Short mmCIF file of C-alpha atoms in Angstrom, two decimals:
data_model
loop_
_atom_site.label_atom_id
_atom_site.label_comp_id
_atom_site.label_asym_id
_atom_site.label_seq_id
_atom_site.Cartn_x
_atom_site.Cartn_y
_atom_site.Cartn_z
CA MET U 1 227.15 187.79 -9.85
CA ASP U 2 229.33 184.66 -10.01
CA TYR U 3 226.78 182.92 -7.85
CA LEU U 4 223.98 183.80 -10.27
CA ILE U 5 226.04 182.75 -13.30
CA ASN U 6 226.76 179.46 -11.56
CA LEU U 7 223.04 178.81 -11.04
CA ILE U 8 222.16 179.75 -14.61
CA ILE U 9 224.87 177.44 -15.96
CA PHE U 10 223.56 174.52 -13.90
CA SER U 11 220.01 175.32 -14.99
CA LEU U 12 221.03 175.34 -18.66
CA ILE U 13 222.86 172.02 -18.32
CA TYR U 14 219.64 170.57 -16.92
CA VAL U 15 217.64 172.18 -19.75
CA LEU U 16 219.76 170.14 -22.17
CA LEU U 17 219.68 166.96 -20.10
CA ALA U 18 215.94 167.12 -19.42
CA GLY U 19 215.20 168.22 -23.00
CA GLY U 20 216.76 164.99 -24.26
CA PHE U 21 214.90 162.94 -21.67
CA ASN U 22 211.68 164.68 -22.70
CA ILE U 23 211.87 163.07 -26.14
CA SER U 24 211.79 159.51 -24.88
CA PHE U 25 209.73 159.97 -21.74
CA GLY U 26 207.73 163.09 -22.51
CA LEU U 27 206.61 162.05 -25.97
CA GLY U 28 207.00 158.30 -26.07
CA ARG U 29 206.37 157.55 -22.37
CA LEU U 30 209.57 155.49 -22.37
CA LEU U 31 210.83 155.58 -18.83
CA ASN U 32 214.50 155.39 -19.74
CA LEU U 33 216.24 155.24 -16.38
CA SER U 34 219.66 154.97 -18.03
CA HIS U 35 219.51 158.56 -19.27
CA VAL U 36 221.92 159.73 -16.59
CA ALA U 37 224.29 156.91 -17.60
CA GLY U 38 224.44 158.61 -21.03
CA TYR U 39 225.18 161.88 -19.20
CA ALA U 40 228.01 160.14 -17.32
CA ILE U 41 229.44 158.72 -20.54
CA GLY U 42 229.44 162.20 -22.08
CA ALA U 43 231.12 163.69 -19.02
CA TYR U 44 233.80 160.99 -18.80
CA THR U 45 234.43 161.12 -22.56
CA THR U 46 235.13 164.84 -22.32
CA ALA U 47 237.17 164.45 -19.14
CA LEU U 48 239.40 161.74 -20.60
CA LEU U 49 239.80 163.28 -24.05
CA SER U 50 240.58 166.76 -22.82
CA THR U 51 242.93 165.77 -19.98
CA ASP U 52 244.79 162.82 -21.50
CA TYR U 53 244.67 163.72 -25.19
CA GLN U 54 244.15 167.50 -25.20
CA PHE U 55 241.18 167.29 -27.54
CA GLY U 56 239.53 170.57 -28.51
CA PHE U 57 236.10 171.80 -27.45
CA PHE U 58 234.14 170.69 -30.51
CA SER U 59 235.81 167.26 -30.64
CA CYS U 60 234.93 166.70 -26.99
CA LEU U 61 231.38 167.92 -27.48
CA ILE U 62 230.64 165.81 -30.55
CA LEU U 63 232.42 162.69 -29.31
CA SER U 64 230.61 162.92 -25.97
CA GLY U 65 227.33 162.88 -27.85
CA ILE U 66 228.44 160.08 -30.15
CA PHE U 67 229.75 157.82 -27.36
CA SER U 68 226.53 158.31 -25.47
CA MET U 69 224.59 157.45 -28.62
CA LEU U 70 226.64 154.27 -29.11
CA PHE U 71 225.84 153.27 -25.56
CA SER U 72 222.15 153.86 -26.25
CA LEU U 73 222.36 151.70 -29.39
CA ILE U 74 223.59 148.77 -27.33
CA ILE U 75 221.13 149.07 -24.49
CA GLY U 76 218.31 150.06 -26.83
CA ALA U 77 218.77 146.97 -28.97
CA ILE U 78 218.26 144.87 -25.85
CA SER U 79 215.95 146.75 -23.55
CA LEU U 80 213.65 148.37 -26.14
CA ARG U 81 212.31 144.92 -26.92
CA LEU U 82 210.86 144.94 -23.43
CA SER U 83 207.61 146.71 -22.80
CA ASP U 84 206.81 149.56 -20.42
CA ASP U 85 207.67 148.64 -16.82
CA TYR U 86 210.10 145.95 -17.93
CA PHE U 87 211.85 148.46 -20.14
CA ALA U 88 212.26 150.82 -17.17
CA ILE U 89 213.76 148.01 -15.07
CA GLY U 90 216.00 146.93 -17.96
CA SER U 91 217.29 150.45 -18.52
CA LEU U 92 217.87 150.89 -14.79
CA SER U 93 220.03 147.78 -14.73
CA PHE U 94 222.20 149.22 -17.52
CA SER U 95 222.52 152.38 -15.50
CA PHE U 96 223.88 150.34 -12.60
CA VAL U 97 226.34 148.62 -14.94
CA ILE U 98 227.73 152.02 -16.01
CA SER U 99 227.83 153.16 -12.40
CA ALA U 100 229.78 150.02 -11.43
CA LEU U 101 232.18 150.55 -14.33
CA LEU U 102 232.85 154.15 -13.31
CA ILE U 103 233.70 153.03 -9.79
CA ASN U 104 235.65 149.87 -10.59
CA TRP U 105 237.45 150.54 -13.88
CA LYS U 106 240.07 152.50 -12.01
CA SER U 107 242.73 152.45 -14.73
CA LEU U 108 240.41 154.48 -16.92
CA THR U 109 238.13 156.43 -14.59
CA ARG U 110 240.23 156.61 -11.39
CA GLY U 111 237.22 155.13 -9.58
CA VAL U 112 235.72 157.10 -6.71
CA LEU U 113 238.66 159.52 -6.77
CA GLY U 114 237.24 160.94 -9.98
CA ILE U 115 239.03 162.93 -12.66
CA PRO U 116 240.34 166.33 -11.54
CA GLY U 117 241.82 169.19 -13.53
CA ILE U 118 239.63 168.93 -16.62
CA PRO U 119 240.70 171.88 -18.78
CA ARG U 120 238.32 174.13 -20.64
CA PRO U 121 239.75 174.24 -24.17
CA ASP U 122 239.52 177.47 -26.14
CA ILE U 123 237.04 177.69 -28.98
CA PHE U 124 239.37 178.88 -31.73
CA THR U 125 240.60 182.08 -30.06
CA PHE U 126 237.67 182.47 -27.70
CA SER U 127 238.54 181.46 -24.15
CA ILE U 128 235.84 179.83 -22.05
CA SER U 129 237.91 179.64 -18.89
CA ASP U 130 235.91 182.61 -17.66
CA ASN U 131 232.44 181.57 -16.37
CA LEU U 132 230.64 184.34 -18.24
CA ASN U 133 232.16 183.24 -21.53
CA PHE U 134 231.31 179.67 -20.68
CA LEU U 135 227.73 180.74 -20.07
CA ILE U 136 227.60 182.44 -23.48
CA VAL U 137 228.78 179.31 -25.26
CA LEU U 138 226.44 177.11 -23.25
CA SER U 139 223.51 179.42 -24.00
CA ILE U 140 224.19 179.20 -27.74
CA ALA U 141 224.41 175.41 -27.52
CA VAL U 142 221.16 175.25 -25.55
CA PHE U 143 219.41 177.57 -27.99
CA LEU U 144 220.46 175.48 -31.01
CA SER U 145 219.58 172.26 -29.20
CA LEU U 146 216.12 173.52 -28.26
CA PHE U 147 215.55 174.60 -31.84
CA PHE U 148 216.42 171.11 -33.07
CA LEU U 149 214.43 169.40 -30.30
CA ASN U 150 211.42 171.57 -31.03
CA SER U 151 211.55 170.49 -34.67
CA VAL U 152 211.68 166.85 -33.58
CA PHE U 153 208.76 167.38 -31.21
CA LYS U 154 206.61 168.91 -33.95
CA GLY U 155 207.76 166.68 -36.81
CA PRO U 156 206.90 163.14 -37.94
CA LEU U 157 209.15 161.53 -35.31
CA GLY U 158 207.51 163.48 -32.50
CA ARG U 159 204.04 162.59 -33.75
CA SER U 160 204.89 158.90 -34.10
CA LEU U 161 206.49 158.85 -30.66
CA LYS U 162 203.45 160.44 -29.11
CA ALA U 163 201.23 157.95 -30.93
CA GLN U 164 203.28 154.95 -29.79
CA GLY U 165 203.14 156.25 -26.23
CA GLU U 166 199.36 156.21 -26.44
CA TYR U 167 198.61 153.14 -28.54
CA SER U 168 201.58 151.37 -30.10
CA HIS U 169 199.45 148.72 -31.86
CA ALA U 170 197.49 151.36 -33.74
CA LEU U 171 200.76 152.96 -34.84
CA GLU U 172 202.11 149.61 -36.04
CA ALA U 173 198.88 149.12 -37.98
CA LEU U 174 199.79 152.28 -39.90
CA GLY U 175 203.08 150.80 -41.02
CA VAL U 176 205.31 152.50 -38.44
CA SER U 177 207.64 150.25 -36.49
CA SER U 178 207.35 151.05 -32.79
CA PHE U 179 210.80 149.60 -32.17
CA LYS U 180 212.39 151.84 -34.80
CA ILE U 181 210.64 154.93 -33.44
CA ARG U 182 211.67 154.12 -29.87
CA MET U 183 215.24 153.50 -31.01
CA TYR U 184 215.45 156.86 -32.80
CA SER U 185 214.12 158.66 -29.75
CA PHE U 186 216.54 156.78 -27.55
CA ILE U 187 219.52 157.71 -29.72
CA ILE U 188 218.61 161.41 -29.99
CA SER U 189 217.84 161.53 -26.30
CA SER U 190 221.24 160.03 -25.47
CA PHE U 191 223.06 162.45 -27.74
CA PHE U 192 221.73 165.35 -25.67
CA ALA U 193 222.58 163.51 -22.44
CA GLY U 194 226.12 163.14 -23.79
CA ILE U 195 226.62 166.79 -24.70
CA SER U 196 225.16 167.96 -21.41
CA GLY U 197 227.69 165.66 -19.72
CA CYS U 198 230.41 167.39 -21.74
CA PHE U 199 229.37 170.84 -20.48
CA PHE U 200 229.07 169.52 -16.94
CA ALA U 201 232.63 168.10 -16.97
CA LEU U 202 234.09 171.25 -18.54
CA TYR U 203 232.30 173.52 -16.12
CA LEU U 204 233.16 171.73 -12.89
CA SER U 205 236.63 170.62 -14.09
CA TYR U 206 236.23 167.64 -11.77
CA ILE U 207 233.90 164.66 -12.05
CA ASP U 208 233.39 161.51 -10.02
CA PRO U 209 230.76 158.73 -10.08
CA SER U 210 228.65 160.33 -7.33
CA SER U 211 227.43 163.00 -9.79
CA PHE U 212 225.68 160.36 -11.87
CA SER U 213 223.72 158.45 -9.28
CA LEU U 214 220.10 157.35 -9.27
CA SER U 215 219.14 160.50 -7.35
CA GLU U 216 220.35 162.54 -10.34
CA MET U 217 218.05 160.47 -12.55
CA VAL U 218 215.15 161.16 -10.19
CA PHE U 219 215.97 164.86 -10.39
CA VAL U 220 215.79 164.81 -14.21
CA LEU U 221 212.54 162.86 -14.05
CA THR U 222 211.18 165.45 -11.62
CA ILE U 223 212.06 168.27 -14.02
CA VAL U 224 210.19 166.65 -16.90
CA ILE U 225 207.18 165.67 -14.81
CA ILE U 226 206.83 169.13 -13.27
CA GLY U 227 207.34 170.82 -16.62
CA GLN U 228 204.65 168.61 -18.19
CA PRO U 229 205.97 165.67 -20.21
CA GLY U 230 206.11 166.51 -23.89
CA SER U 231 206.58 170.24 -23.27
CA LEU U 232 210.03 171.59 -24.02
CA LEU U 233 209.18 175.00 -22.62
CA GLY U 234 207.86 173.31 -19.49
CA SER U 235 210.97 171.22 -18.88
CA SER U 236 213.19 174.25 -19.56
CA LEU U 237 211.34 176.42 -17.05
CA ALA U 238 211.20 173.55 -14.56
CA SER U 239 215.00 173.19 -14.80
CA PHE U 240 215.44 176.78 -13.69
CA PHE U 241 212.72 176.47 -11.06
CA LEU U 242 214.20 173.36 -9.47
CA VAL U 243 217.78 174.63 -9.54
CA PHE U 244 216.84 178.00 -8.05
CA LEU U 245 214.20 176.79 -5.58
CA PRO U 246 216.45 175.19 -2.94
CA GLU U 247 218.78 178.18 -3.15
CA SER U 248 216.13 180.22 -1.37
CA LEU U 249 216.78 178.03 1.66
CA ARG U 250 220.25 179.52 1.90
CA PHE U 251 218.69 182.73 3.13
CA ILE U 252 216.86 180.98 5.95
CA GLU U 253 218.96 180.35 9.01
CA LEU U 254 218.94 176.60 9.28
CA ASP U 255 221.36 174.07 10.62
CA PRO U 256 223.42 172.60 7.71
CA GLY U 257 222.41 169.16 8.96
CA ILE U 258 218.79 170.03 8.25
CA LEU U 259 219.39 172.06 5.10
CA GLY U 260 220.65 169.13 2.99
CA PRO U 261 217.73 166.78 3.70
CA MET U 262 215.35 169.75 3.42
CA ARG U 263 216.24 170.17 -0.28
CA GLN U 264 215.59 166.51 -0.98
CA LEU U 265 212.34 166.77 0.94
CA ILE U 266 211.18 169.73 -1.17
CA TYR U 267 211.89 167.82 -4.40
CA ALA U 268 210.10 164.76 -3.05
CA VAL U 269 207.01 166.73 -2.05
CA ILE U 270 206.87 168.51 -5.42
CA LEU U 271 207.33 165.27 -7.35
CA PHE U 272 204.75 163.41 -5.32
CA SER U 273 202.12 166.11 -5.54
CA THR U 274 202.65 166.55 -9.30
CA VAL U 275 202.44 162.82 -9.98
CA TYR U 276 199.39 162.56 -7.72
CA THR U 277 197.48 165.34 -9.45
CA ARG U 278 198.44 164.33 -12.97
CA LYS U 279 198.57 160.57 -12.66
CA ALA U 280 196.00 159.89 -15.41
CA SER U 281 197.91 161.87 -18.02
CA LEU U 282 201.42 160.89 -16.89
CA PHE U 283 200.90 157.17 -17.09
CA PRO U 284 197.83 156.53 -19.27
CA ILE U 285 196.39 153.05 -19.38
CA LYS U 286 198.01 151.15 -22.22
CA ARG U 287 195.59 150.06 -24.91
CA THR U 288 195.92 146.68 -26.58
CA VAL U 289 194.31 144.89 -29.54
CA MET X 1 194.52 138.35 -52.62
CA LEU X 2 194.58 137.10 -49.06
CA SER X 3 194.48 133.45 -48.16
CA VAL X 4 194.57 131.78 -44.80
CA LYS X 5 195.13 128.03 -44.55
CA ASN X 6 194.67 125.73 -41.61
CA ILE X 7 195.33 128.36 -38.93
CA HIS X 8 195.55 127.14 -35.35
CA PHE X 9 195.85 129.37 -32.34
CA ALA X 10 195.36 128.36 -28.73
CA ILE X 11 195.88 129.98 -25.34
CA GLY X 12 196.92 127.14 -23.08
CA GLU X 13 194.42 124.35 -23.63
CA ALA X 14 191.76 126.64 -25.09
CA ALA X 15 191.74 126.55 -28.89
CA ILE X 16 190.67 129.91 -30.31
CA LEU X 17 191.31 129.16 -33.99
CA ASN X 18 190.99 125.56 -34.99
CA GLY X 19 192.08 124.94 -38.56
CA LEU X 20 190.53 128.09 -40.00
CA GLU X 21 190.58 128.38 -43.79
CA MET X 22 189.49 131.41 -45.73
CA SER X 23 190.43 133.50 -48.71
CA GLY X 24 189.41 136.77 -50.27
CA LYS X 25 190.04 138.37 -53.65
CA ASP X 26 190.80 141.99 -54.48
CA GLY X 27 187.58 143.99 -54.64
CA GLU X 28 185.55 141.57 -52.51
CA ARG X 29 183.46 142.75 -49.54
CA ILE X 30 183.24 139.96 -47.02
CA GLY X 31 181.21 140.07 -43.82
CA ILE X 32 182.34 137.92 -40.92
CA ILE X 33 179.82 136.97 -38.27
CA GLY X 34 179.81 134.47 -35.45
CA PRO X 35 179.06 134.17 -31.75
CA ASN X 36 181.36 135.65 -29.11
CA GLY X 37 184.53 133.61 -28.79
CA SER X 38 184.28 132.17 -32.29
CA GLY X 39 187.71 133.61 -33.17
CA LYS X 40 186.80 136.60 -35.35
CA THR X 41 189.07 139.18 -33.71
CA THR X 42 191.81 136.58 -33.17
CA PHE X 43 191.66 135.91 -36.91
CA PHE X 44 192.20 139.63 -37.57
CA ASN X 45 195.04 139.69 -35.06
CA CYS X 46 196.70 136.80 -36.90
CA VAL X 47 196.30 138.43 -40.31
CA SER X 48 197.56 141.83 -39.12
CA GLY X 49 200.48 140.23 -37.28
CA PHE X 50 199.69 141.07 -33.66
CA ILE X 51 199.66 137.40 -32.78
CA THR X 52 201.40 134.50 -34.47
CA PRO X 53 199.41 131.34 -35.05
CA GLN X 54 200.97 128.12 -33.80
CA LYS X 55 200.24 126.45 -37.13
CA GLY X 56 199.05 127.40 -40.59
CA GLU X 57 199.75 129.74 -43.45
CA ILE X 58 198.81 133.32 -44.22
CA ASN X 59 199.56 134.49 -47.74
CA PHE X 60 199.13 137.96 -49.10
CA ASN X 61 199.50 138.45 -52.85
CA GLY X 62 201.22 135.09 -53.13
CA HIS X 63 203.78 135.66 -50.38
CA SER X 64 203.74 134.26 -46.87
CA VAL X 65 203.50 136.96 -44.21
CA ILE X 66 203.92 134.63 -41.24
CA GLY X 67 206.69 135.92 -38.99
CA THR X 68 206.57 139.49 -40.31
CA SER X 69 205.82 142.38 -37.96
CA PRO X 70 202.49 144.22 -37.90
CA SER X 71 204.16 147.34 -39.29
CA LYS X 72 205.62 145.35 -42.18
CA ARG X 73 202.21 143.86 -42.98
CA ALA X 74 200.64 147.29 -42.79
CA SER X 75 203.22 148.67 -45.19
CA LEU X 76 202.34 145.81 -47.57
CA GLY X 77 198.78 147.14 -47.46
CA ILE X 78 197.00 145.20 -44.71
CA GLY X 79 195.10 147.90 -42.81
CA ARG X 80 193.09 147.56 -39.63
CA VAL X 81 190.26 149.31 -37.80
CA PHE X 82 190.26 148.26 -34.16
CA GLN X 83 187.27 147.16 -32.13
CA ASN X 84 188.31 149.49 -29.28
CA PHE X 85 189.12 152.49 -31.55
CA GLY X 86 192.64 152.78 -32.91
CA ILE X 87 192.60 156.56 -32.72
CA PHE X 88 195.24 158.55 -30.86
CA ARG X 89 192.93 160.53 -28.63
CA ASP X 90 195.57 162.91 -27.26
CA MET X 91 196.42 164.05 -30.76
CA THR X 92 194.44 166.27 -33.09
CA VAL X 93 192.28 164.94 -35.92
CA LYS X 94 194.82 166.39 -38.37
CA GLU X 95 197.75 164.66 -36.67
CA ASN X 96 195.92 161.33 -36.68
CA ILE X 97 195.65 161.40 -40.47
CA LEU X 98 199.06 162.98 -40.94
CA ILE X 99 200.75 159.97 -39.32
CA ALA X 100 199.12 157.70 -41.90
CA LEU X 101 200.14 159.97 -44.78
CA GLU X 102 203.73 160.33 -43.58
CA SER X 103 204.03 156.59 -43.10
CA ARG X 104 202.51 155.92 -46.54
CA ASP X 105 204.95 158.29 -48.24
CA GLN X 106 207.84 157.16 -46.02
CA ASN X 107 208.62 160.75 -45.08
CA ASN X 108 211.91 161.51 -43.42
CA LEU X 109 211.26 161.27 -39.69
CA LEU X 110 213.37 164.35 -39.06
CA SER X 111 211.70 166.54 -41.68
CA PHE X 112 210.44 169.72 -40.12
CA LYS X 113 207.65 170.77 -42.44
CA VAL X 114 204.23 169.35 -43.21
CA SER X 115 203.77 169.20 -46.98
CA LYS X 116 200.97 171.16 -48.61
CA GLU X 117 199.85 168.02 -50.47
CA HIS X 118 199.30 166.28 -47.16
CA LEU X 119 197.35 169.21 -45.74
CA ASP X 120 195.15 169.34 -48.84
CA GLU X 121 194.54 165.60 -48.70
CA ILE X 122 193.55 165.79 -45.04
CA ASP X 123 191.22 168.65 -45.79
CA SER X 124 189.46 166.88 -48.64
CA LEU X 125 189.08 163.62 -46.68
CA LEU X 126 187.64 165.39 -43.65
CA ASN X 127 185.27 167.31 -45.93
CA LEU X 128 183.94 164.07 -47.35
CA VAL X 129 182.85 162.82 -43.93
CA GLY X 130 181.92 166.19 -42.45
CA LEU X 131 184.72 166.32 -39.91
CA ASN X 132 186.53 169.33 -41.39
CA LYS X 133 185.52 171.65 -38.56
CA HIS X 134 187.27 169.29 -36.14
CA LEU X 135 190.61 169.53 -37.97
CA ASN X 136 192.51 170.91 -34.98
CA SER X 137 190.36 169.39 -32.24
CA LYS X 138 191.71 166.69 -30.01
CA ALA X 139 190.47 163.37 -31.41
CA GLY X 140 189.41 162.42 -27.90
CA SER X 141 186.70 165.08 -28.06
CA LEU X 142 184.90 163.35 -30.96
CA SER X 143 181.85 161.11 -30.53
CA GLY X 144 182.10 157.34 -30.98
CA GLY X 145 180.70 157.52 -34.51
CA GLN X 146 183.05 160.33 -35.50
CA LEU X 147 185.99 158.35 -34.16
CA ARG X 148 184.96 155.43 -36.36
CA LEU X 149 184.72 157.70 -39.40
CA LEU X 150 188.12 159.15 -38.62
CA GLU X 151 189.66 155.71 -38.28
CA ILE X 152 188.18 154.60 -41.61
CA ILE X 153 189.33 157.67 -43.53
CA ARG X 154 192.76 157.32 -41.94
CA LEU X 155 193.01 153.88 -43.54
CA VAL X 156 191.77 155.34 -46.82
CA ALA X 157 194.52 157.97 -46.55
CA PHE X 158 197.02 155.18 -45.86
CA ARG X 159 195.86 153.55 -49.14
CA ALA X 160 195.39 150.14 -47.60
CA LYS X 161 194.77 147.27 -49.98
CA VAL X 162 193.06 145.13 -47.38
CA TYR X 163 190.65 146.63 -44.83
CA LEU X 164 190.17 144.61 -41.67
CA LEU X 165 187.24 146.33 -39.96
CA ASP X 166 186.53 145.01 -36.49
CA GLU X 167 182.97 145.98 -35.55
CA PRO X 168 183.05 149.42 -37.18
CA THR X 169 179.55 150.27 -35.94
CA ALA X 170 179.87 149.04 -32.35
CA GLY X 171 178.49 151.63 -29.94
CA VAL X 172 177.39 154.18 -32.54
CA SER X 173 173.93 155.69 -33.07
CA PRO X 174 171.66 154.36 -35.89
CA LYS X 175 172.07 157.64 -37.79
CA MET X 176 175.83 157.42 -37.60
CA LYS X 177 175.66 153.76 -38.64
CA GLY X 178 174.13 154.90 -41.92
CA GLN X 179 176.94 157.39 -42.45
CA ILE X 180 179.54 154.72 -41.74
CA VAL X 181 177.94 152.40 -44.30
CA GLU X 182 177.96 155.21 -46.88
CA THR X 183 181.60 156.01 -46.09
CA LEU X 184 182.61 152.38 -46.46
CA LYS X 185 180.71 152.14 -49.76
CA ASN X 186 181.96 155.37 -51.27
CA LEU X 187 185.45 155.99 -49.97
CA ILE X 188 187.07 152.58 -49.94
CA PRO X 189 188.57 151.94 -53.38
CA LYS X 190 186.69 149.34 -55.44
CA GLU X 191 189.80 147.19 -55.88
CA ALA X 192 190.43 146.83 -52.13
CA LEU X 193 189.53 143.67 -50.22
CA VAL X 194 187.29 144.48 -47.27
CA LEU X 195 186.66 142.13 -44.35
CA ILE X 196 184.11 143.32 -41.80
CA ILE X 197 183.38 141.73 -38.45
CA GLU X 198 179.84 142.57 -37.32
CA HIS X 199 177.21 141.14 -35.02
CA ASP X 200 174.41 142.89 -36.88
CA ILE X 201 173.85 140.80 -40.01
CA SER X 202 171.42 143.35 -41.47
CA PHE X 203 174.30 145.85 -41.59
CA MET X 204 176.05 143.53 -44.03
CA LYS X 205 173.13 143.34 -46.46
CA ASP X 206 173.97 146.45 -48.44
CA LEU X 207 177.66 146.18 -47.96
CA CYS X 208 178.88 142.63 -48.45
CA GLU X 209 178.35 140.26 -51.33
CA ARG X 210 179.73 137.40 -49.27
CA ILE X 211 179.16 136.39 -45.68
CA VAL X 212 181.24 133.89 -43.74
CA VAL X 213 180.22 132.52 -40.37
CA PHE X 214 182.77 131.54 -37.74
CA ASP X 215 182.09 129.05 -35.02
CA GLY X 216 184.54 127.23 -32.78
CA GLY X 217 187.52 128.80 -34.50
CA LYS X 218 186.49 127.62 -37.97
CA CYS X 219 184.70 129.01 -40.95
CA VAL X 220 181.46 126.99 -40.97
CA LEU X 221 179.29 128.84 -43.50
CA ASP X 222 180.26 130.77 -46.59
CA GLY X 223 177.89 132.23 -49.15
CA SER X 224 175.83 135.19 -50.24
CA PHE X 225 173.80 137.19 -47.72
CA GLU X 226 170.56 135.38 -48.67
CA GLU X 227 172.17 131.96 -48.65
CA VAL X 228 173.65 132.41 -45.21
CA ARG X 229 170.58 134.04 -43.71
CA SER X 230 168.30 131.26 -44.88
CA ASP X 231 170.65 128.50 -43.76
CA THR X 232 169.22 126.73 -40.71
CA ARG X 233 172.71 126.20 -39.33
CA LEU X 234 173.00 129.94 -38.66
CA GLN X 235 170.22 129.81 -36.08
CA GLU X 236 171.79 126.70 -34.61
CA ILE X 237 175.14 128.43 -34.23
CA TYR X 238 173.65 131.46 -32.51
CA PHE X 239 170.84 129.93 -30.51
CA GLY X 240 171.74 126.23 -30.36
CA THR X 241 168.40 125.31 -32.00
CA THR X 242 166.76 125.40 -35.42
CA ASN X 243 163.26 126.09 -34.01
#
C-alpha cells in the first residue's frame, strides 16, 4: 500500500509540475527549459524556510510559488524578448545558472550534500507526517490547481496564448501584446513549478541539486508531449502513465545494471515516437507578416 | 487621419520604400496598386508597426506612432488583414472573433466566463456573412474566401478605425470576391479609413474613390479610379511601355 501511495504522490507532483509547463509550452508553444529551475527554487525555498525558520505549511507553499514567480519575472524580462529557438536556449542557460548556484552556494544550499531533515509541518491540527494524509492534502492542492489551470486554459489568457503560439503577428494586430501574454503564462507556469517543488521537498524530506537536472526537464517535456500539448487531462494522465510505466520493470527479473538504463530507454523511445508522429502539430511552422 | 511622410526602408543596399508620402482621411476608401516589389506590403508593415522605417514619420490622428509596438497601434485603431491570412486556424471561428472582442473591451485575462454580449455580437456578425453554421468549426476547415470574410469581420468586431487590407481577394473564387466586396462596403463603418492593396484594379472600381499607385517605393500616381486608369504612366509602370 505504501508503495502505491508513493507512486500516486509522485504522479500528482508531476501533474502539478507538468500542468504549469503545459500553459507556456502546451498553449503558447514556449519551450521554457528553465521550468525545472522554478521547481528547484520552490523546493529549496520550502527546505530552507521549514528547516531553518520553522515556517508553516501554507507559508512554505505560497512563498515557494512566489519565489519561483520572481525568478520567472527576471528571466522572462530577458529571455522572452527572444523568439522561439533562441528563447529555448536562453531559458536553458538560466536553468544552468540555477543549477550552478545550487551546487556552489554552499552556505545556503549545502551544495551537493543537499538539505536533509526537511520537516512536514502540521496544517493547523492536521498532521501530514503520515504519507496517506500527505496524499490527501496533495490531492486537494492538485484538484484546486487543475480547476484554476482549466479556467486559464479556457479563458482569454488561454485563447491569446494559443493564438500567439500559432501566429503572434496576427495577435499583435488585434491589440494584444505577445510579450505581455508570454510573461503572464511564464509567471503562472512558474508558480505551479514552485508549489510542486514545495510538495516534493516536504515529501522526500531531503533534496539535492541532482533532482533538478536537465533530465528532469526532459521528463516533464515528455509528459506534456505524450499527453498532447494544451490538454490538461492529457498531461495529468501522462504523469501517472510515465511514473507507473517503469515500475512494471520491477517485476521482470533484470540485472540492476540494465534496469536503470532500461527506464531511460523506454522514455526516450516513447518521446521519440510521439514527436515523430505528431511533429506537424507539436512544432507548427511559424507564420510571419 | 493617417499621414506618412518621407518614409525610407531598405534591406541592406536594396531600398524598398524610398521617400514614400501618403495620407488618408477618416471615411476615405483608398486602393493601392503597383507592381511586385513596389513596397505596398512593406508600407503596411511600417504603418502597423511590424517593421520600423529607417527614416520618416507616421502620424495617426496627429500623434507620431513611430517606435510604438504593433499591439499599441492596433489598440489605437490601426487594424490589419494579412496577405497570408491572419486567422488562427487551430482555433474555432468563435474563438477567433472572441479574441478581438476581449482585446477591444480589455477584458480581464483571468476572467473565466464569456459574456453574453460577446456571444450575441459574434452570432450577429457571423449571420451577416453567412458563417453562422461554422461557429464552432475549426477556422482551418474554412475555404480561402470564408477565411477572408472571417478576418474582415474580426476587424469589424475589433472596431478598427483604419483598415489595412492586404490583397483581401487573393486566391478566392469570383463569386466569393463579390461577397467580399459587399462585406467591405456594408460592414465597415463609413467613418473608417480603408486602405486596400490589390492587383486587380477593376476590383477597386466599386470600392475606392481614390487610387494610389506605388512604384520603386514611392507613390507615383494619386487620383480617382478614372484618372488613374486613363493615365499613360500606369501602363508604363506595369508593362514598361505606353503602347
